[in-house]
Coordinates of C-alpha atoms (C1' of nucleotides) in Angstrom, one line a residue:
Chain A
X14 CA -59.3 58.6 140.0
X15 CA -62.0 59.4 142.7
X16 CA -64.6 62.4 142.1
X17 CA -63.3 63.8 145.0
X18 CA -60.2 63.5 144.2
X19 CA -60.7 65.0 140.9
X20 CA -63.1 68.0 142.1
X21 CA -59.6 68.6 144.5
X22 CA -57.1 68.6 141.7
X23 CA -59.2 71.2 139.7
X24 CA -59.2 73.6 142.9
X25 CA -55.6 73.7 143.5
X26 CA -54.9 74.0 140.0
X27 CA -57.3 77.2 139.6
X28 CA -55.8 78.6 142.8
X29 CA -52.3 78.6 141.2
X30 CA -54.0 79.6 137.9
X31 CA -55.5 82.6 139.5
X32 CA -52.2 83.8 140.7
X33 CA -50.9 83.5 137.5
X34 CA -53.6 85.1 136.1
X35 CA -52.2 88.6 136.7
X36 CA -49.7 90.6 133.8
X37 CA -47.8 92.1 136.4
X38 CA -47.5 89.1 138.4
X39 CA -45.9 87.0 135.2
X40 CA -43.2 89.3 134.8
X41 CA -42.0 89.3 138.0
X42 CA -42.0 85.7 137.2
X43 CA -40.3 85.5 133.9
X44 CA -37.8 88.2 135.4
X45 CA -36.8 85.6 138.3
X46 CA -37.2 83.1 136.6
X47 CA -34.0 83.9 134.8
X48 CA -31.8 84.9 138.1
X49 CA -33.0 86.2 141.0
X50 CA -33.5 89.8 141.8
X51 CA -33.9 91.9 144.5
X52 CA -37.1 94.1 145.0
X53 CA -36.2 97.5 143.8
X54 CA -35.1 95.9 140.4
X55 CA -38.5 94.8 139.8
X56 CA -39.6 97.8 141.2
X57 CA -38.0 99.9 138.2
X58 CA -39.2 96.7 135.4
X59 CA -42.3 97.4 136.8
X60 CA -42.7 101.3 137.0
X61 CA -45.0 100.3 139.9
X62 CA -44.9 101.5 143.4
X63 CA -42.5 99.1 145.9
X64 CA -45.7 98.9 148.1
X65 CA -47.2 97.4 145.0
X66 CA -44.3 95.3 144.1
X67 CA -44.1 93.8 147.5
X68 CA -47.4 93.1 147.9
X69 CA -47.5 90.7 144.5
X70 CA -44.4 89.5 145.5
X71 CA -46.1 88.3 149.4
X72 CA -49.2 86.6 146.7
X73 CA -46.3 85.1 145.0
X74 CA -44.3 83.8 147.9
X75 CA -47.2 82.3 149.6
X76 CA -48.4 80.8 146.9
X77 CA -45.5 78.6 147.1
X78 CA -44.6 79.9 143.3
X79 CA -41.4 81.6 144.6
X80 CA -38.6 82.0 147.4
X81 CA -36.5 84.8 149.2
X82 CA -33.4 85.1 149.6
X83 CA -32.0 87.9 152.0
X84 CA -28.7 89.3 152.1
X85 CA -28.9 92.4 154.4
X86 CA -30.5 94.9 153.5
X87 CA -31.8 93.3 150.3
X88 CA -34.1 90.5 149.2
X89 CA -34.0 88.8 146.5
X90 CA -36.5 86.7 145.0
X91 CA -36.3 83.5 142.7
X92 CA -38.4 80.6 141.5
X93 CA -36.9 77.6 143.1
X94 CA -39.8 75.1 142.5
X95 CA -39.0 73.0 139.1
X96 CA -43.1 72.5 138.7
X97 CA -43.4 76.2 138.7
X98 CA -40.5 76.2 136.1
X99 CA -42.6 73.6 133.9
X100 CA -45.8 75.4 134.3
X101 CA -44.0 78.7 133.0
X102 CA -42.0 77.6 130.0
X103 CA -45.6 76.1 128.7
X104 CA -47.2 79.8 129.2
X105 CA -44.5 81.9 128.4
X106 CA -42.4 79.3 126.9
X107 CA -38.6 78.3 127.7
X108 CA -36.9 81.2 129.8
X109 CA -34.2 82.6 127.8
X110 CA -30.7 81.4 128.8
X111 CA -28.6 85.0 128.5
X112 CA -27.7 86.5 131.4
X113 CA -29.9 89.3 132.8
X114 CA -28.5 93.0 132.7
X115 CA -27.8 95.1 135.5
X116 CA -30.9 97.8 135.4
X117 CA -29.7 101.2 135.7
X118 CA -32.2 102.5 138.4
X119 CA -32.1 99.9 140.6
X120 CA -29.7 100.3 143.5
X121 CA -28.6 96.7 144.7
X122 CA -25.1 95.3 145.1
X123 CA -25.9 92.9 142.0
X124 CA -26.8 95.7 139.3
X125 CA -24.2 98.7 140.5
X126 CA -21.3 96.6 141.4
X127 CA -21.3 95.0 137.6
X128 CA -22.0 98.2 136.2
X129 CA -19.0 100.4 135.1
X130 CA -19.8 103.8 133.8
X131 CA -19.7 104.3 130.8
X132 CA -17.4 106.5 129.9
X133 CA -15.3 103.0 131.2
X134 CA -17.0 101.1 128.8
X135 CA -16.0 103.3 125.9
X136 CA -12.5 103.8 127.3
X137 CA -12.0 99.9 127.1
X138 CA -13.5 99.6 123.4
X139 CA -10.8 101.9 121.9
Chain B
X23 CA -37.7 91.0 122.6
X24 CA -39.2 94.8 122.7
X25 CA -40.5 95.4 125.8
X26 CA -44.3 96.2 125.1
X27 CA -44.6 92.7 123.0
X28 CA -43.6 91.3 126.4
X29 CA -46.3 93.3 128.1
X30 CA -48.5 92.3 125.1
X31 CA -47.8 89.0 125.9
X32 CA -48.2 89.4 129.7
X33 CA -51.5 89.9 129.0
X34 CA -52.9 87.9 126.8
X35 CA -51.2 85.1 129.0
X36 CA -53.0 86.5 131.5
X37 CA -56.2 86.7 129.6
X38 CA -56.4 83.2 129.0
X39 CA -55.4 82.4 132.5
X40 CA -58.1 84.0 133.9
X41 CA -60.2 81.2 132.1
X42 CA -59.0 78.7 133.5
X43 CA -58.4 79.9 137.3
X44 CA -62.0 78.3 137.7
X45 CA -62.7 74.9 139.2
X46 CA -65.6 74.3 137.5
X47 CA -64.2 75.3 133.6
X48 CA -61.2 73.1 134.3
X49 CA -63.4 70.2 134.9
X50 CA -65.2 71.0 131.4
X51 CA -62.1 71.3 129.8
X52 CA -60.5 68.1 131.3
X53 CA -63.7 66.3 130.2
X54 CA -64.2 67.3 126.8
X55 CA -60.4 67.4 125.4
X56 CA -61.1 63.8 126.1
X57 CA -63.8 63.5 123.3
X58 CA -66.4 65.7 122.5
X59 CA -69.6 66.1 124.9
X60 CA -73.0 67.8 125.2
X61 CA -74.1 70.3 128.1
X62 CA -76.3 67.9 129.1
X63 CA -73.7 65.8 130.0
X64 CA -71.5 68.3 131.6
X65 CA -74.5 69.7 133.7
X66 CA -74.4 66.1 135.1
X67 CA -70.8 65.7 135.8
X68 CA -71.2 69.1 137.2
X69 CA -74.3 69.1 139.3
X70 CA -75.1 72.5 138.4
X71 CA -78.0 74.0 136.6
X72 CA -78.1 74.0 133.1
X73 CA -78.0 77.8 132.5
X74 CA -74.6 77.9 134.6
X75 CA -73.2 75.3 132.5
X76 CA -73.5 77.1 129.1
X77 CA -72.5 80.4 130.8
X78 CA -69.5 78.8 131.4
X79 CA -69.2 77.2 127.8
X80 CA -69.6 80.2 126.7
X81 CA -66.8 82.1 128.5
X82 CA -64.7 79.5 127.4
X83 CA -65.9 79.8 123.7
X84 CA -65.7 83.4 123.4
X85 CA -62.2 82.8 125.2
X86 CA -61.3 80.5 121.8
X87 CA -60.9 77.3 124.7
X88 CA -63.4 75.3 122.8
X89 CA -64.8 74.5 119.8
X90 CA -68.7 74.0 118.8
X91 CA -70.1 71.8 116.7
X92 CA -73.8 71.1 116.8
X93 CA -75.8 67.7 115.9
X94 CA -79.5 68.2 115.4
X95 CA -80.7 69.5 119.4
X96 CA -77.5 68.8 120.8
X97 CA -74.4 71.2 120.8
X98 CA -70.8 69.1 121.6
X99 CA -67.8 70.7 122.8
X100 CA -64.1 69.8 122.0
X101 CA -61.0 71.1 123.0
X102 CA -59.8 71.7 119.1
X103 CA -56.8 74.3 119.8
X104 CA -53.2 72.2 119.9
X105 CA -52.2 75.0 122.3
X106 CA -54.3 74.7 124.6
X107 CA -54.0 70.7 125.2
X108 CA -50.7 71.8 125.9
X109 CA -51.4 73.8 128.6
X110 CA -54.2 71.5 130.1
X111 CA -51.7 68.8 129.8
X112 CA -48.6 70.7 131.6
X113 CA -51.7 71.7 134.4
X114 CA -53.5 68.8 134.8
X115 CA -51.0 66.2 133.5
X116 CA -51.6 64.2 130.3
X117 CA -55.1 63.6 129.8
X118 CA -56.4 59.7 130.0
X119 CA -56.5 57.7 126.5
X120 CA -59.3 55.5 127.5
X121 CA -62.3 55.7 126.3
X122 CA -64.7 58.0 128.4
X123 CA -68.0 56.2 129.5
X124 CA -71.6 57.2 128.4
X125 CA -73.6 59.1 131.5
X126 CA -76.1 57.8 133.0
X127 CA -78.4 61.0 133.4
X128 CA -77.2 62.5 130.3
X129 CA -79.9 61.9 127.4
X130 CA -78.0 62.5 124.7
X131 CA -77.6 60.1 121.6
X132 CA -73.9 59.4 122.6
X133 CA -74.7 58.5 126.1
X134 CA -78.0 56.7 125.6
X135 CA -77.4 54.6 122.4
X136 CA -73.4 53.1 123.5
X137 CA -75.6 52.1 127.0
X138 CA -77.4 49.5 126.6
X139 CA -79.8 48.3 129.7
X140 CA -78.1 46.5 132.5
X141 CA -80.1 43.3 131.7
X142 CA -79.3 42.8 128.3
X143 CA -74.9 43.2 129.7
X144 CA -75.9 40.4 132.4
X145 CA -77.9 38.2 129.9
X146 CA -75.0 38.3 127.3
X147 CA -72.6 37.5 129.9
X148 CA -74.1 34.2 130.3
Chain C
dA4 C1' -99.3 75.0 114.4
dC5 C1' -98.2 73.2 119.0
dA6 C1' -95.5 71.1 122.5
dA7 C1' -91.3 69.3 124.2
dT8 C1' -86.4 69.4 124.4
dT9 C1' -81.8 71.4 124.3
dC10 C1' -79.2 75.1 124.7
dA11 C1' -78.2 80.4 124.9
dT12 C1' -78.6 84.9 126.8
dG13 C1' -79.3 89.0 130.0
dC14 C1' -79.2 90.7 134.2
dA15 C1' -78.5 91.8 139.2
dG16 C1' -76.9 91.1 143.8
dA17 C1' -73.0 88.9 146.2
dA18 C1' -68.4 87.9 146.7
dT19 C1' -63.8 88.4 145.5
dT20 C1' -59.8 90.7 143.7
dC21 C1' -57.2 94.8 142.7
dT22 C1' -54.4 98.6 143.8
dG23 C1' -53.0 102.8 145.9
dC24 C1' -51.6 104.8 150.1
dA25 C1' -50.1 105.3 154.9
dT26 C1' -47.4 103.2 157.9
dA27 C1' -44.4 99.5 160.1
dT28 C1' -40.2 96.7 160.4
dA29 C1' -35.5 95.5 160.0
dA30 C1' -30.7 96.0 158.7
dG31 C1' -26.6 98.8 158.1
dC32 C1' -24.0 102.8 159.3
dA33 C1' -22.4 107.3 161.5
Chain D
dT10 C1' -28.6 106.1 169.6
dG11 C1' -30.4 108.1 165.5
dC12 C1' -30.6 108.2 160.5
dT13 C1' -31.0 106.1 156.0
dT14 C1' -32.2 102.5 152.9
dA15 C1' -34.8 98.4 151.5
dT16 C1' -38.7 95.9 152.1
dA17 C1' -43.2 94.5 154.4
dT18 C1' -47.8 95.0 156.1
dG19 C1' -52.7 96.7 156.8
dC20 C1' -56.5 98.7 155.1
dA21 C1' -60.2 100.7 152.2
dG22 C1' -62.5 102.2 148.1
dA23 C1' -62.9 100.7 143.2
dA24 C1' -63.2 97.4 139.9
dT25 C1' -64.0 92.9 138.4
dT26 C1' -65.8 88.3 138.6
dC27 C1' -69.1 85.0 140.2
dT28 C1' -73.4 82.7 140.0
dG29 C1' -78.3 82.0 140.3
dC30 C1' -82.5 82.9 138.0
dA31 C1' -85.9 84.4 134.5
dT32 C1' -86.4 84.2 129.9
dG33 C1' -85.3 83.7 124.8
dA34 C1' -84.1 81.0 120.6
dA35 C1' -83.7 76.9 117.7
dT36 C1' -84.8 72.2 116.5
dT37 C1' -87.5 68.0 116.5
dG38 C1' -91.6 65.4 116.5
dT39 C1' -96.9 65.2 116.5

DNA sequence: ACAATTCATGCAGAATTCTGCATATAAGCA
DNA sequence: TGCTTATATGCAGAATTCTGCATGAATTGT
């Protein structure tokens, strides 16, 4: 391989790196990575700010590391690139296969439409 | 998993991120998990001054990237850690098996003793 | 002991990234 | 149209990282 060609490699790489390179960041990642979620879920994972939130998720989403997915008033965000999905199960290792919980807290059509009270729950178990 | 060993691991992923996100440290790396070299040869590959060289080794040391082992005046680096060619090989695919080629610039015993002068190549080639 | 070579360390100004906040946009609904 | 909810954007001060330079330490050979 060229020098050039090398020196080029190693900048895109550390470009992606340094997104990475963020605690927050990767578990928005390893949260979407599973399914995709909407921004207030992440929002409560997070106990961050949604300004916050949405403003790793932009990094993230022009980065190219994820996509967005709206459904009215709601967007929801997942990793669609399988390269991303390689470079994650190495650094956080294989995403786990279980499905994701609805997260009481966060509003969306996803979380409070699978979520029975629980008074339901208990009701069903006797 | 608990939720602050995630965090924990958030983290320290993070941390060790951080090292790489840096042109110049993944071209050291890439070079020396082929086989072990001096700073003097990296400062060559590099084009940078000596003292920026082993600042960088040494963020990369401290950061448990690399691995010293010293040889009279010269100190070699390796990329010892299992883990880590792990990761170098998911982010800048598998590394090369061929043999990497003495430097010419480099000074070091490695370099200068496996090169011998151009002449006596052409005159055995005879 | 002295000089030369190889590498390490400390530090400071420059550049970048981080993060909190105020505010903007856009969709759904009354 | 006006209100609410969900998300996006812009910006600025704070914190961190970067990188060049001066200098220090250790080893080898004379």
């Amino acid at each position: 391989m060229a020098d050039s060609a090398r020196q080029k490699r190693y900048s895109e790489a550390s470009t992606r790196l340094k997104l990475l390179a963020h605690p927050e960041r990767l578990q928005i990642l390893d949260t979407v990575r599973r399914s995709s979620q909407c921004v207030c879920h992440l929002e409560v994972l997070l106990g961050k700010p949604q300004p916050y939130v949405s403003q790793q998720l932009r990094v993230l989403r022009e980065g190219g590391l994820i996509c967005d997915e709206k459904d009215g008033l709601n967007t929801y965000y997942c990793v669609c690139d399988l390269g991303v999905r390689a470079w994650l199960d190495t650094i956080l290792g294989p995403a786990p296969t279980e499905r994701s919980h609805p997260l009481a807290g966060c509003s969306c059509p996803k979380c409070t439409a699978q979520k029975p009270p629980i008074e339901w729950v208990l009701a069903a178990s006797l």
